[in-house]
Structure formats: structure tokens, C-alpha cells
PDB file of C-alpha atoms and ligand atoms in Angstrom:
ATOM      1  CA  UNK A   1      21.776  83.573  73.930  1.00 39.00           C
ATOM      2  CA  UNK A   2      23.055  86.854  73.036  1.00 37.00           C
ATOM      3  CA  UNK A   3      25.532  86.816  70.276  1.00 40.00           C
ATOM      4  CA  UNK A   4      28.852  88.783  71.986  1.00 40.00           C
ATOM      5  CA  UNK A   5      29.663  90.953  68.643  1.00 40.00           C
ATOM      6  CA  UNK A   6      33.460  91.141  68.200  1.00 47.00           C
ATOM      7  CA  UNK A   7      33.962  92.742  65.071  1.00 51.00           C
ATOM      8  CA  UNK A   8      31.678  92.863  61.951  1.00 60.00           C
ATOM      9  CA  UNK A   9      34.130  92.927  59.189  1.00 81.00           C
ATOM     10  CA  UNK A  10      36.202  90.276  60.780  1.00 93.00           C
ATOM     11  CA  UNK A  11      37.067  87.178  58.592  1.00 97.00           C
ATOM     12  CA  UNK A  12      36.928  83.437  60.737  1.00 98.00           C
ATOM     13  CA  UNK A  13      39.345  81.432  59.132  1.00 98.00           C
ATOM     14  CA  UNK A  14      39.635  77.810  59.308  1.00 98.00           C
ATOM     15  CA  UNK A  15      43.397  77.007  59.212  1.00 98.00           C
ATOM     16  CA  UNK A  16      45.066  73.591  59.305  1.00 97.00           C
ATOM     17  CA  UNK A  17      48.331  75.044  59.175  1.00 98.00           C
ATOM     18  CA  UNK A  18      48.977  73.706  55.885  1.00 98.00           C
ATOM     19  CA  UNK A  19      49.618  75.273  52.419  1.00 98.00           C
ATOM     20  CA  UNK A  20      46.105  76.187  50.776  1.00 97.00           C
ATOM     21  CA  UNK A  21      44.942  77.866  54.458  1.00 98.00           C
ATOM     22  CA  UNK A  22      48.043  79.144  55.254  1.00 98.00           C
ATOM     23  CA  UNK A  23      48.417  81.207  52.184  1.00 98.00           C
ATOM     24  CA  UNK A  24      45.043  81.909  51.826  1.00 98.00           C
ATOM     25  CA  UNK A  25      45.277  83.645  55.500  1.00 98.00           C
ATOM     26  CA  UNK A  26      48.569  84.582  54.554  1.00 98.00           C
ATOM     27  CA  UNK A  27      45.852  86.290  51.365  1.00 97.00           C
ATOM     28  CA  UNK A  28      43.495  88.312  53.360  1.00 97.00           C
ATOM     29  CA  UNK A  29      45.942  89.621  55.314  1.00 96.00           C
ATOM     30  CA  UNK A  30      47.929  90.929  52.673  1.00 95.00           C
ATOM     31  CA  UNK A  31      44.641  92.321  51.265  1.00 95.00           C
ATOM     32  CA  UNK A  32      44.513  94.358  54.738  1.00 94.00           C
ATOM     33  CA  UNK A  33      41.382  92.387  55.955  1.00 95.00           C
ATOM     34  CA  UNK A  34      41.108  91.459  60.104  1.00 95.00           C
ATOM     35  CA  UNK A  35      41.200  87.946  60.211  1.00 97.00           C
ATOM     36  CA  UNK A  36      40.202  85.192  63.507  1.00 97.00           C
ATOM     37  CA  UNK A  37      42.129  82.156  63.068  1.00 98.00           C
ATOM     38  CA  UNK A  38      40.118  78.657  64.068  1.00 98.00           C
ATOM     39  CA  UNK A  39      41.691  75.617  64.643  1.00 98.00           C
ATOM     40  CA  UNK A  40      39.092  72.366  64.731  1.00 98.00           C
ATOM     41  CA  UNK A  41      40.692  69.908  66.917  1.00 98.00           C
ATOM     42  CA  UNK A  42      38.796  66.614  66.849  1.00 97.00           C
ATOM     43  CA  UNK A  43      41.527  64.406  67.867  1.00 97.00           C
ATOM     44  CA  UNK A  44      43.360  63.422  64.567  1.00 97.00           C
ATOM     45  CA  UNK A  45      46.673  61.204  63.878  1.00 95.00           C
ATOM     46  CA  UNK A  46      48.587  64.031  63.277  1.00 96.00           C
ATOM     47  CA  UNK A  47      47.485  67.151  64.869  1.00 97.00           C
ATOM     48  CA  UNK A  48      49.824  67.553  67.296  1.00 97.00           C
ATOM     49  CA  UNK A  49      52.447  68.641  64.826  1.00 97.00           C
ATOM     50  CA  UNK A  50      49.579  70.453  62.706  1.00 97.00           C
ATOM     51  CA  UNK A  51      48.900  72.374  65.872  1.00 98.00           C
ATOM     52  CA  UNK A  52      52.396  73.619  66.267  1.00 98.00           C
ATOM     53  CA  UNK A  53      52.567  74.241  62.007  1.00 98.00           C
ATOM     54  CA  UNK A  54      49.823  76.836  63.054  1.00 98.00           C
ATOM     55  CA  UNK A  55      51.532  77.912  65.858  1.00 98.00           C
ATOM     56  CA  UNK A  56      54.424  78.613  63.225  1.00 98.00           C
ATOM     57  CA  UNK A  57      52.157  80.164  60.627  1.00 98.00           C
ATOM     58  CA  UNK A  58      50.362  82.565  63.003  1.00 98.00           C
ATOM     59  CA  UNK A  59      54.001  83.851  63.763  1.00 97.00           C
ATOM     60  CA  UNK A  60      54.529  84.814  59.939  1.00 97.00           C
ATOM     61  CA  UNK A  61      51.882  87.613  60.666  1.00 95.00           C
ATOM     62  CA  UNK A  62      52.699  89.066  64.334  1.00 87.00           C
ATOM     63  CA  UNK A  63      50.109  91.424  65.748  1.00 85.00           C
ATOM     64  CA  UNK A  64      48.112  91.353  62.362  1.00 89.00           C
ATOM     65  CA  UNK A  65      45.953  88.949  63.158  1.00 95.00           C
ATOM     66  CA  UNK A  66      43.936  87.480  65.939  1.00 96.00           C
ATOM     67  CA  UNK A  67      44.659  85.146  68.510  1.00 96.00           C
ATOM     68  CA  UNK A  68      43.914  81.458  67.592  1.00 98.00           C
ATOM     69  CA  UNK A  69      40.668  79.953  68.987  1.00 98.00           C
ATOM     70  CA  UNK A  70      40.964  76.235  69.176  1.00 98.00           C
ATOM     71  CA  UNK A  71      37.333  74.451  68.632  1.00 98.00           C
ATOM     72  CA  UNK A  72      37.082  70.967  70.110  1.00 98.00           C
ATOM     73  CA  UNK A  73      35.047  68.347  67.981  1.00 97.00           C
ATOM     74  CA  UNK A  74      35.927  64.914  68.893  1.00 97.00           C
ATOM     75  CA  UNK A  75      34.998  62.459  66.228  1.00 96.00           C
ATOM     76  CA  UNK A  76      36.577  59.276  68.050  1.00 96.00           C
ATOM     77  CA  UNK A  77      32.588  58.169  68.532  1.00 97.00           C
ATOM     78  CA  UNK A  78      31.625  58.611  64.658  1.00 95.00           C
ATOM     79  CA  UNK A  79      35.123  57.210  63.262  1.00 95.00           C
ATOM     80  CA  UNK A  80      35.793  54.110  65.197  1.00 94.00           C
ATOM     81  CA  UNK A  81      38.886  52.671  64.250  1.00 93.00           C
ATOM     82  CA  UNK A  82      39.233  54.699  60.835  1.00 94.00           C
ATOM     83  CA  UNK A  83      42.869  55.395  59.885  1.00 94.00           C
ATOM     84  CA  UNK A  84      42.938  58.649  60.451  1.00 94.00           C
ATOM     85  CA  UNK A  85      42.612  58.636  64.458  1.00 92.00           C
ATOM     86  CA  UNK A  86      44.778  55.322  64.776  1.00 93.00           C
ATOM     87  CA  UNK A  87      47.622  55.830  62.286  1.00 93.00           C
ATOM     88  CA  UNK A  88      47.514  52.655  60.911  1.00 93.00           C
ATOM     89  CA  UNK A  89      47.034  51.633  57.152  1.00 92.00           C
ATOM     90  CA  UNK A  90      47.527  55.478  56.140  1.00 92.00           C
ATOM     91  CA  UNK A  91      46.977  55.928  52.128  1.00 94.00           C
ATOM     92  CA  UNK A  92      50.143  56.120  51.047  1.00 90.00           C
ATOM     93  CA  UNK A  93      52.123  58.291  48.104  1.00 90.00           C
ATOM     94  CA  UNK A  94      50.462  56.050  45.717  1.00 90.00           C
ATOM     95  CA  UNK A  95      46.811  56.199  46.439  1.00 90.00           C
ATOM     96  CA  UNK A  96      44.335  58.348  44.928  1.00 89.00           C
ATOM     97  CA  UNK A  97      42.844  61.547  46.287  1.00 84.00           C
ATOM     98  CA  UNK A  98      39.585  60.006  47.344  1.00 86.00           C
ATOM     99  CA  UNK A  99      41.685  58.077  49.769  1.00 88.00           C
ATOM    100  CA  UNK A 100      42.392  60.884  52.262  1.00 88.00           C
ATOM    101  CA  UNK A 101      38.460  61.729  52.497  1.00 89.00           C
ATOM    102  CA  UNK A 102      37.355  61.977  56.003  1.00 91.00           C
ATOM    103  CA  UNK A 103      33.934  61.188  56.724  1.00 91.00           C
ATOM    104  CA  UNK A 104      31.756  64.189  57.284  1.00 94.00           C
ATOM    105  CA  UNK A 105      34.757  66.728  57.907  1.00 95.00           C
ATOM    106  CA  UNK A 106      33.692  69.593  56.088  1.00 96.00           C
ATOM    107  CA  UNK A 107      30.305  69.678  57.557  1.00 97.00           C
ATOM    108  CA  UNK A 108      31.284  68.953  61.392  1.00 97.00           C
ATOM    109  CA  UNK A 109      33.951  72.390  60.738  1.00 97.00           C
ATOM    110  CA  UNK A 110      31.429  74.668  59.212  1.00 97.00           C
ATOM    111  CA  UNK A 111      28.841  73.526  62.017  1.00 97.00           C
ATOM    112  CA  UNK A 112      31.495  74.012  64.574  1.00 98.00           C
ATOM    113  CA  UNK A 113      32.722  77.187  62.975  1.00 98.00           C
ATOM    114  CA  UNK A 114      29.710  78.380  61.799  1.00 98.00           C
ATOM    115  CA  UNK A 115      28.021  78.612  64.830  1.00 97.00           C
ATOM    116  CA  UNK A 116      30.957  79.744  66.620  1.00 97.00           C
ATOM    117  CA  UNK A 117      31.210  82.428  64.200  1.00 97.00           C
ATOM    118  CA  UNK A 118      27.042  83.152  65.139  1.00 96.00           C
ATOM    119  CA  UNK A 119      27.947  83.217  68.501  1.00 95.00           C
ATOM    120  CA  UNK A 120      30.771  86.153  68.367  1.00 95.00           C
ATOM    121  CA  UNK A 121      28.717  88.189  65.017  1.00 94.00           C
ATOM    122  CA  UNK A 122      31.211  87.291  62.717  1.00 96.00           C
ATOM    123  CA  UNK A 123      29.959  87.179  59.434  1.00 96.00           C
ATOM    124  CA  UNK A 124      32.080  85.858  57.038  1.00 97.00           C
ATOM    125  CA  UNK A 125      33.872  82.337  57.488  1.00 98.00           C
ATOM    126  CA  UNK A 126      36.464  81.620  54.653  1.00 98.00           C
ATOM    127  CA  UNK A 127      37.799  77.897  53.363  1.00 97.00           C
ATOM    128  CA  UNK A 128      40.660  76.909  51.957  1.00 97.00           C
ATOM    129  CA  UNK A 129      39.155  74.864  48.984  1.00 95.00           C
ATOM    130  CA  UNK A 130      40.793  75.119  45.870  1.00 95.00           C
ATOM    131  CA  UNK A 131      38.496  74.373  42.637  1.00 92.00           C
ATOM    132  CA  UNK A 132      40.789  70.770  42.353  1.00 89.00           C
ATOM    133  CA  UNK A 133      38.944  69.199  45.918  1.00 88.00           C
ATOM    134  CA  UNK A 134      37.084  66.305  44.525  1.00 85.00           C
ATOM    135  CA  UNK A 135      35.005  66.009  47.831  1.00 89.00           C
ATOM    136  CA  UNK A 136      31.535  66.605  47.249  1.00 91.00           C
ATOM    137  CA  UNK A 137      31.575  68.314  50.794  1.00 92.00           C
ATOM    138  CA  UNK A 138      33.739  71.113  48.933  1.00 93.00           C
ATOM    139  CA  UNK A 139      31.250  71.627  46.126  1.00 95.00           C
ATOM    140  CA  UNK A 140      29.498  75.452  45.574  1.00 95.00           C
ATOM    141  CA  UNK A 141      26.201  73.462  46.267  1.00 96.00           C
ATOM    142  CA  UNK A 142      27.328  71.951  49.536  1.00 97.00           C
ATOM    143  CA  UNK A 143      28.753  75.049  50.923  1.00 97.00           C
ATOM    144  CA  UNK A 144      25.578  77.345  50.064  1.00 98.00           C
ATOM    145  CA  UNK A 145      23.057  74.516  51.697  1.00 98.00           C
ATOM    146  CA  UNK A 146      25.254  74.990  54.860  1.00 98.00           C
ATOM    147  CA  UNK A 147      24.978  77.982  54.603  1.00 98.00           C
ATOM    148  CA  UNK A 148      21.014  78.354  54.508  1.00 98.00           C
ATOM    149  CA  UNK A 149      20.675  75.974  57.169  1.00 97.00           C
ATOM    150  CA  UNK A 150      23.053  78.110  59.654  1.00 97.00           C
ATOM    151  CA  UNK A 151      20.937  81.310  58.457  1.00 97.00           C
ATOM    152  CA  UNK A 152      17.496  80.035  59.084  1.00 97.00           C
ATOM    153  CA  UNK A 153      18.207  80.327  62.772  1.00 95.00           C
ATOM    154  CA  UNK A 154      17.881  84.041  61.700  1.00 93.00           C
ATOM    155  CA  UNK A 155      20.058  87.073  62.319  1.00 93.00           C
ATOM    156  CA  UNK A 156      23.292  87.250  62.647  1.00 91.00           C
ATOM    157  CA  UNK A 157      23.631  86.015  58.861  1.00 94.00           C
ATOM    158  CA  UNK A 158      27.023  84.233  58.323  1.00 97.00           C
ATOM    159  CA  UNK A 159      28.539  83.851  54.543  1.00 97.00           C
ATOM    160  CA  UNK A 160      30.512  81.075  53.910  1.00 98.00           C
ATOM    161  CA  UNK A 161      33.358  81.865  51.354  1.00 97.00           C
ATOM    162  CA  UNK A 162      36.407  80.495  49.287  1.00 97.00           C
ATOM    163  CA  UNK A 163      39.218  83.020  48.964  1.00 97.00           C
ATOM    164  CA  UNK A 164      41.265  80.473  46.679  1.00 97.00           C
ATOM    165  CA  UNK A 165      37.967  80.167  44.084  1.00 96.00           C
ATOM    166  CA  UNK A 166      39.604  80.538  40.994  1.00 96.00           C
ATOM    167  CA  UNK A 167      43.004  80.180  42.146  1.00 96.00           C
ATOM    168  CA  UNK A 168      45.343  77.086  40.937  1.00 97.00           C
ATOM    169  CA  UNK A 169      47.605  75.089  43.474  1.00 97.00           C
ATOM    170  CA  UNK A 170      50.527  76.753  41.326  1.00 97.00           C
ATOM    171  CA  UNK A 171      49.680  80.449  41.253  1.00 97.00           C
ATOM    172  CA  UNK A 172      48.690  80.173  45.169  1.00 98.00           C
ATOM    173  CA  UNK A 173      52.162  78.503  45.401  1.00 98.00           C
ATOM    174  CA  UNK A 174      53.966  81.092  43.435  1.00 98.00           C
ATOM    175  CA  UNK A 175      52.613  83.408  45.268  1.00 97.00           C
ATOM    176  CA  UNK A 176      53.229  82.248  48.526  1.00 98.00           C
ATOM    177  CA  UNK A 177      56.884  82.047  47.581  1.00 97.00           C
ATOM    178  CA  UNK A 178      57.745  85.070  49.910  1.00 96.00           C
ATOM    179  CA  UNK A 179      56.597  82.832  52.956  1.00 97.00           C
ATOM    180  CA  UNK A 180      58.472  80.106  54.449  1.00 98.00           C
ATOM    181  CA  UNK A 181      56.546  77.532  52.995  1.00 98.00           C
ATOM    182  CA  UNK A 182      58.635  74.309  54.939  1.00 98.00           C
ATOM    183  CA  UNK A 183      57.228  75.616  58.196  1.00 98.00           C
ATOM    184  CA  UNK A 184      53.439  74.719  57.290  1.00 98.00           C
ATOM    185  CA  UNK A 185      52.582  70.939  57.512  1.00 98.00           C
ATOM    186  CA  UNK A 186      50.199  68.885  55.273  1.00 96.00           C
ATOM    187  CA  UNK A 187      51.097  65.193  56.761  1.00 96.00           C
ATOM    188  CA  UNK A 188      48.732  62.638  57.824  1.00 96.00           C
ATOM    189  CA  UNK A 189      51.244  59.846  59.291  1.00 95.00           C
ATOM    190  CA  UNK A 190      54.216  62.369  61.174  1.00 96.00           C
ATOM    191  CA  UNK A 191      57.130  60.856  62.445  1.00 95.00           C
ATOM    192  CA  UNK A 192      58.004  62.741  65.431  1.00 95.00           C
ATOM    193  CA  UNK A 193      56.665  65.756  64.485  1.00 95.00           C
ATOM    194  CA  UNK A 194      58.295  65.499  60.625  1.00 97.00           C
ATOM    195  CA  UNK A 195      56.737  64.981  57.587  1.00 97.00           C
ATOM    196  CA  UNK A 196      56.406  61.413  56.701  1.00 96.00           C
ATOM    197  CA  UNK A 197      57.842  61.645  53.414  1.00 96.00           C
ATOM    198  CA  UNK A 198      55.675  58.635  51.899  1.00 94.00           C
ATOM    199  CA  UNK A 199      51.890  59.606  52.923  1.00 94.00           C
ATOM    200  CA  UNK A 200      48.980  60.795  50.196  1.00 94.00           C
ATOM    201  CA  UNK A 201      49.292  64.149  51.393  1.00 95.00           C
ATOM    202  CA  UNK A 202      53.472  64.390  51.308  1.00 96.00           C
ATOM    203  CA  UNK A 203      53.162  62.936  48.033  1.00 95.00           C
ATOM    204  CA  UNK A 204      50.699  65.770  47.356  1.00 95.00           C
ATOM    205  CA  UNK A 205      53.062  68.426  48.698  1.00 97.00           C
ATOM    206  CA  UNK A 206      55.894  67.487  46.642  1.00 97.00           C
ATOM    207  CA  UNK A 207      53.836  67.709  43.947  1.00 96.00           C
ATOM    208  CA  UNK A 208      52.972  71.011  44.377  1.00 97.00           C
ATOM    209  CA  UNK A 209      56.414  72.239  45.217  1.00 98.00           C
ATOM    210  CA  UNK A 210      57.617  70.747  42.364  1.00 98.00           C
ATOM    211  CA  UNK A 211      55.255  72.064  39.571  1.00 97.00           C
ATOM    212  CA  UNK A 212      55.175  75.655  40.865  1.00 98.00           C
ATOM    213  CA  UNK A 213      59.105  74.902  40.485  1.00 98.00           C
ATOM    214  CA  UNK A 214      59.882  76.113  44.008  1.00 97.00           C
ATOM    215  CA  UNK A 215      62.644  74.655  45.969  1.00 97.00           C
ATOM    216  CA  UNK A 216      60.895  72.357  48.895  1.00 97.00           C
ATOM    217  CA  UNK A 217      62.976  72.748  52.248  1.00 97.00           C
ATOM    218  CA  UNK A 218      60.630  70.812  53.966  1.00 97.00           C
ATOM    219  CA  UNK A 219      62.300  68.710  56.471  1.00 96.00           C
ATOM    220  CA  UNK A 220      60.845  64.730  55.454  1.00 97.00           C
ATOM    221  CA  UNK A 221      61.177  61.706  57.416  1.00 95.00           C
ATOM    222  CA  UNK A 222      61.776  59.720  54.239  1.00 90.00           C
ATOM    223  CA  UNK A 223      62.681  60.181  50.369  1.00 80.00           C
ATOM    224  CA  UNK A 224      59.267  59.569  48.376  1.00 75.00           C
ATOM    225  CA  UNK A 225      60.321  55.791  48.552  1.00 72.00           C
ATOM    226  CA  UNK A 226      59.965  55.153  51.851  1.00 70.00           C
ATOM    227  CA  UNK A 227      64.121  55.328  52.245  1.00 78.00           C
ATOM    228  CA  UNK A 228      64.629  57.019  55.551  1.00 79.00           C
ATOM    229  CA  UNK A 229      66.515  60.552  55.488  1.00 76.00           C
ATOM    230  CA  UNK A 230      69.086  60.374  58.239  1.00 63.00           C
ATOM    231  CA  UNK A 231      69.172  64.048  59.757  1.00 55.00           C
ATOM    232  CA  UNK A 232      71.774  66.419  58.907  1.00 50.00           C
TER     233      UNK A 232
HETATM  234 ZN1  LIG B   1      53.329  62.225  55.214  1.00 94.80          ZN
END
């Protein structure tokens, strides 16, 4: 197949539509780089609001960036029953990080990406890891082996990068202070379409609201006790 080349100084960016790949989109553009949004949609408990966070985010930036390509990568054949397809027995505000790991995920979107990014000559493909992901998927060493595989197909060569390397959860958050922040979305268990309020990742995102000491408007299903918020 012949690769259809796009652009060559384009960026592929993986965004979830929540904080770290938000801002770090929101990063590169502000840096005056030409970025393709990707969207891997493998058929995940809450990506249906996810996909409308992105929807949201992508509207922060107008014409500056491209339009989103949505990658389908179905993992309801590899998970089974896991939590994170049927909603059920989600790790909660008081579980530890390694509860929210999801088998396989960063290799099955740097596959998916990768090759898509092979396909259209784009070669760089940025991740929004931040130095804190305890997943070994996320590791320098991970991410360069990837890497070499992809590129011993041969030309086009793709790089794999991490815009946030370096950067703490609070700078990237006091830096993405100019953005409306509420309108990305980091929940695993959504309650029609709002954060949960009581999830691993809400707990996460309070968190990180909280010690970048930035108001959170983020509209939550509950209080972090589980007490329902009736809607204003
Ligand atoms: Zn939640």
C-alpha cells in the first residue's frame, strides 16, 4: 500500500477528551504546531460521554486543528466481562491507581495509531503520559520498543513522543487554567453523561483540581461520598 502523505510536520494526537490530552493538545497548539486529533473507540463504559468531551475540546481550538478521526478497536473479545465494558464493580474513589489499568490499552492505541499514522506519513504521534503513570505500558522503555517494532516495517519512520515529559499534574493544570477545564471528562462509571462523582478517576480529578488550587466547576453526579447532587 502506498502511504497517502498528508502533512509531514503534522502531530497525531491521541485524545480522550480528558485533562492530561486535552491540555497537552491544547500545548502544541499553543506552540503553533498542526495537530490530527485520534479518538480510539473500542467500545468502553463510558465513551459515549468521552466522545462528546472531545467533541467539546476540539471546539476550544476552531479551525486550528484537524478534524477528528475516530479509530475503531473493539476489545469486547480480549476483555470478556472486565469492568470496564460492563460498568459493574467500577474501582471506586478509594482504590488505588493500579485499579483503573486496562489490559493491553496502551499497546492496542499505538498499534492502532501508529499504523494509522504510517498509513497517512505522519510522523510524530504524541501521548498524554505524565511521568506519575505507574503502568509499565507508559514507561520510556515500552514506548521506544513500540516504536522499533512499527519502524522495522521500514520507511515512513514514526516517533512516538510525550509532550507532558517533565511536566507535573499541577503545572499542566495551572496552565491549563485559561481553558474551560469542566468541559473535558475523565469518568469511568457516567451517570447520564455526568461525572460520577465517586469513581477512581473522579476521585483523581478532584485531586488535581484541588492541589493546583483551581476552582472545579465540573458538573458531578455525586459529592465524593457517594451523596447524590440534586441539579441546580
Ligand atoms: Zn466517576
Amino acid at each position: 500500500m502506498t502511504p497517502n502523505f498528508l502533512e509531514n510536520d503534522c502531530i497525531a494526537v491521541l485524545l480522550s477528551g480528558g485533562l492530561d490530552s486535552s491540555l497537552m493538545l491544547a500545548r502544541l497548539v499553543a506552540d503553533g504546531k498542526s495537530v490530527a486529533p485520534l479518538y480510539v473507540r473500542s467500545g468502553l463504559f463510558w465513551e459515549e460521554a468521552e466522545l462528546l468531551a472531545v467533541g467539546r475540546v476540539l471546539a476550544w481550538f476552531a479551525d486550528h486543528v484537524r478534524p477528528l478521526t475516530i479509530l475503531d478497536l473493539p476489545v469486547r473479545d480480549i476483555y470478556g466481562d472486565h469492568w470496564s465494558l460492563t460498568g459493574q464493580q467500577i474501582p471506586d474513589a478509594n482504590s488505588p491507581d493500579e485499579a483503573v489499568y486496562l489490559p493491553g490499552r496502551n499497546l492496542l492505541l499505538l498499534v492502532k495509531a501508529g499504523l494509522w499514522c504510517r498509513q497517512h506519513g505522519l510522523p510524530l504521534l504524541a501521548l498524554g503520559i505524565l511521568d506519575s503513570n505507574p503502568f509499565a505500558d507508559a514507561s520510556e522503555e515500552f514506548l521506544r520498543t513500540v516504536e522499533t517494532a512499527l519502524n522495522l516495517y521500514g520507511p515512513p519512520s514514526l516517533q512516538i513522543i510525550r509532550p507532558l515529559q517533565g511536566v507535573s499534574k499541577k503545572e499542566l493544570m495551572k496552565w491549563g487554567e485559561r481553558w474551560p477545564l469542566h468541559e473535558t471528562f475523565s469518568c469511568i462509571a457516567p451517570i447520564e453523561g455526568l461525572h460520577c462523582g465517586g469513581c477512581n478517576k473522579c476521585a483523581e480529578r478532584r485531586r488535581a483540581f484541588r492541589e493546583a488550587g483551581i476552582p472545579d466547576l465540573t458538573p458531578y453526579a455525586s459529592d465524593p461520598n457517594g451523596k447524590e447532587v440534586s441539579p441546580t
